[in-house]
Amino acid sequence: MTDIDRLISLCPPPPTAPTTEWPTVEQSLGTPLPADYEQIADTYGPGTFCGFLHLYHPHAHTSWTSLTGPMPATIRAQLRTEHERGPSPLPADPQDLLPARLHVSTTAASRHTAALRAAGLVVTERRGVSVRHSRTPLGAALVHEVHPSA
């Protein structure tokens, strides 16, 4: 049983999802997308899991959750900028980096970092009242646009 099969058994998808022309989407983004992401997006379509984890999708209902919309583009640009600055954990404290630089609320930033953590892209370290988010190898591979097994 594959991971997508396990996900489907736990969370049945809607009866239909929109068809996506992935080569066109990848061309507009300027980067290839992971096959497992495309499979999940094709299976579930746009939306959220439990009203919490947003699936960025080319056919999303709002421009902020559209894979080709402003939020993912802003996040990709921020990741590239931070990467070009040199070695530093990314993303940083959501109360600092994400809301201020992405113009979102602290709550939205916390939800986004939770989604990144759930996807295995960041790890979180708490020190007193301070929170530090650092990239995992998978998160670093995403920033570098390299498949982690490459």
Short mmCIF file of C-alpha atoms in Angstrom, two decimals:
data_model
loop_
_atom_site.label_atom_id
_atom_site.label_comp_id
_atom_site.label_asym_id
_atom_site.label_seq_id
_atom_site.Cartn_x
_atom_site.Cartn_y
_atom_site.Cartn_z
CA MET A 1 0.00 0.00 0.00
CA THR A 2 1.44 3.38 -1.02
CA ASP A 3 1.38 6.56 1.09
CA ILE A 4 -1.37 8.03 -1.10
CA ASP A 5 -3.40 4.82 -0.65
CA ARG A 6 -3.05 5.16 3.14
CA LEU A 7 -4.10 8.82 2.96
CA ILE A 8 -7.12 7.93 0.82
CA SER A 9 -8.15 5.22 3.30
CA LEU A 10 -7.96 7.73 6.17
CA CYS A 11 -9.42 10.69 4.31
CA PRO A 12 -11.53 9.79 1.28
CA PRO A 13 -11.17 12.33 -1.55
CA PRO A 14 -14.08 14.15 -3.17
CA PRO A 15 -15.81 12.32 -6.03
CA THR A 16 -14.11 14.50 -8.64
CA ALA A 17 -11.15 16.85 -8.78
CA PRO A 18 -10.27 19.28 -11.57
CA THR A 19 -7.88 18.12 -14.25
CA THR A 20 -4.54 19.92 -14.17
CA GLU A 21 -2.08 20.36 -17.01
CA TRP A 22 1.05 19.95 -14.87
CA PRO A 23 3.59 20.81 -17.60
CA THR A 24 1.85 24.18 -18.06
CA VAL A 25 1.82 24.84 -14.30
CA GLU A 26 5.48 23.84 -13.95
CA GLN A 27 6.39 26.11 -16.85
CA SER A 28 4.60 29.07 -15.23
CA LEU A 29 6.35 28.36 -11.91
CA GLY A 30 9.70 27.80 -13.58
CA THR A 31 10.30 24.58 -11.66
CA PRO A 32 9.23 20.93 -11.75
CA LEU A 33 6.90 19.73 -9.02
CA PRO A 34 7.19 16.48 -7.06
CA ALA A 35 5.16 13.65 -8.55
CA ASP A 36 3.60 12.80 -5.16
CA TYR A 37 2.36 16.40 -4.80
CA GLU A 38 0.79 16.23 -8.26
CA GLN A 39 -0.84 12.92 -7.34
CA ILE A 40 -2.34 14.35 -4.13
CA ALA A 41 -3.50 17.49 -5.95
CA ASP A 42 -5.07 15.40 -8.73
CA THR A 43 -6.76 13.13 -6.18
CA TYR A 44 -8.11 15.78 -3.80
CA GLY A 45 -8.28 18.99 -5.81
CA PRO A 46 -8.12 22.36 -4.06
CA GLY A 47 -9.10 22.71 -0.42
CA THR A 48 -7.93 21.96 3.09
CA PHE A 49 -7.47 18.97 5.32
CA CYS A 50 -9.50 19.41 8.51
CA GLY A 51 -9.84 23.11 7.72
CA PHE A 52 -6.18 23.55 8.68
CA LEU A 53 -3.67 22.25 6.14
CA HIS A 54 -4.13 24.05 2.83
CA LEU A 55 -3.27 22.27 -0.38
CA TYR A 56 -1.89 24.90 -2.71
CA HIS A 57 -3.47 24.03 -6.03
CA PRO A 58 -3.61 25.63 -9.50
CA HIS A 59 -7.43 25.50 -9.34
CA ALA A 60 -7.76 26.90 -5.79
CA HIS A 61 -10.80 28.92 -4.85
CA THR A 62 -8.81 32.02 -3.85
CA SER A 63 -5.67 33.63 -5.21
CA TRP A 64 -4.02 33.15 -1.78
CA THR A 65 -4.26 29.36 -1.94
CA SER A 66 -3.63 29.05 -5.65
CA LEU A 67 -0.31 27.36 -6.38
CA THR A 68 0.39 30.09 -8.91
CA GLY A 69 -1.08 32.88 -6.74
CA PRO A 70 0.58 35.59 -4.64
CA MET A 71 1.14 33.69 -1.37
CA PRO A 72 3.19 30.77 -2.76
CA ALA A 73 5.07 33.18 -5.04
CA THR A 74 5.86 35.42 -2.07
CA ILE A 75 7.03 32.45 0.00
CA ARG A 76 9.25 31.16 -2.84
CA ALA A 77 10.76 34.62 -3.32
CA GLN A 78 11.41 34.96 0.42
CA LEU A 79 13.04 31.52 0.57
CA ARG A 80 15.31 32.40 -2.35
CA THR A 81 16.25 35.77 -0.82
CA GLU A 82 17.08 34.17 2.54
CA HIS A 83 19.06 31.42 0.84
CA GLU A 84 21.12 33.97 -1.11
CA ARG A 85 21.98 35.79 2.14
CA GLY A 86 23.87 32.76 3.39
CA PRO A 87 23.50 30.04 5.96
CA SER A 88 20.73 30.80 8.42
CA PRO A 89 17.79 28.75 9.66
CA LEU A 90 14.70 29.37 7.60
CA PRO A 91 11.95 30.17 8.13
CA ALA A 92 12.63 32.11 11.32
CA ASP A 93 10.30 32.85 14.21
CA PRO A 94 6.80 33.30 12.75
CA GLN A 95 6.27 36.35 14.98
CA ASP A 96 9.22 37.99 13.24
CA LEU A 97 9.89 36.80 9.71
CA LEU A 98 6.64 35.51 8.28
CA PRO A 99 4.00 38.05 9.34
CA ALA A 100 6.22 41.08 8.77
CA ARG A 101 7.71 40.00 5.47
CA LEU A 102 4.68 38.24 4.03
CA HIS A 103 2.10 40.67 5.38
CA VAL A 104 0.01 38.01 7.13
CA SER A 105 -1.28 37.72 10.70
CA THR A 106 0.66 35.90 13.39
CA THR A 107 -2.09 33.26 13.44
CA ALA A 108 -1.75 32.70 9.69
CA ALA A 109 2.04 32.49 10.01
CA SER A 110 1.73 29.94 12.81
CA ARG A 111 -0.62 27.85 10.69
CA HIS A 112 1.79 28.01 7.76
CA THR A 113 4.77 26.94 9.89
CA ALA A 114 2.67 24.14 11.35
CA ALA A 115 1.89 22.98 7.81
CA LEU A 116 5.59 23.19 6.89
CA ARG A 117 6.42 21.17 10.00
CA ALA A 118 3.72 18.58 9.19
CA ALA A 119 5.13 18.29 5.66
CA GLY A 120 8.61 17.65 7.08
CA LEU A 121 10.04 20.88 5.65
CA VAL A 122 10.96 22.52 8.97
CA VAL A 123 11.68 21.51 12.55
CA THR A 124 10.79 23.68 15.52
CA GLU A 125 12.94 24.30 18.57
CA ARG A 126 11.51 26.09 21.60
CA ARG A 127 13.76 27.94 24.06
CA GLY A 128 11.67 29.61 26.72
CA VAL A 129 9.38 32.02 24.91
CA SER A 130 11.50 31.95 21.76
CA VAL A 131 10.67 29.66 18.85
CA ARG A 132 13.16 28.83 16.09
CA HIS A 133 12.18 27.08 12.86
CA SER A 134 14.94 25.46 10.78
CA ARG A 135 14.86 23.74 7.43
CA THR A 136 15.03 19.98 7.26
CA PRO A 137 17.03 18.35 4.45
CA LEU A 138 13.77 18.11 2.49
CA GLY A 139 13.07 21.81 3.11
CA ALA A 140 16.60 22.68 2.03
CA ALA A 141 16.15 20.60 -1.13
CA LEU A 142 12.98 22.55 -1.90
CA VAL A 143 14.82 25.87 -1.53
CA HIS A 144 17.62 24.60 -3.74
CA GLU A 145 15.05 23.12 -6.16
CA VAL A 146 16.77 19.74 -6.02
CA HIS A 147 15.05 16.44 -5.32
CA PRO A 148 16.32 15.24 -1.89
CA SER A 149 17.27 11.82 -3.25
CA ALA A 150 19.40 13.41 -6.02
#
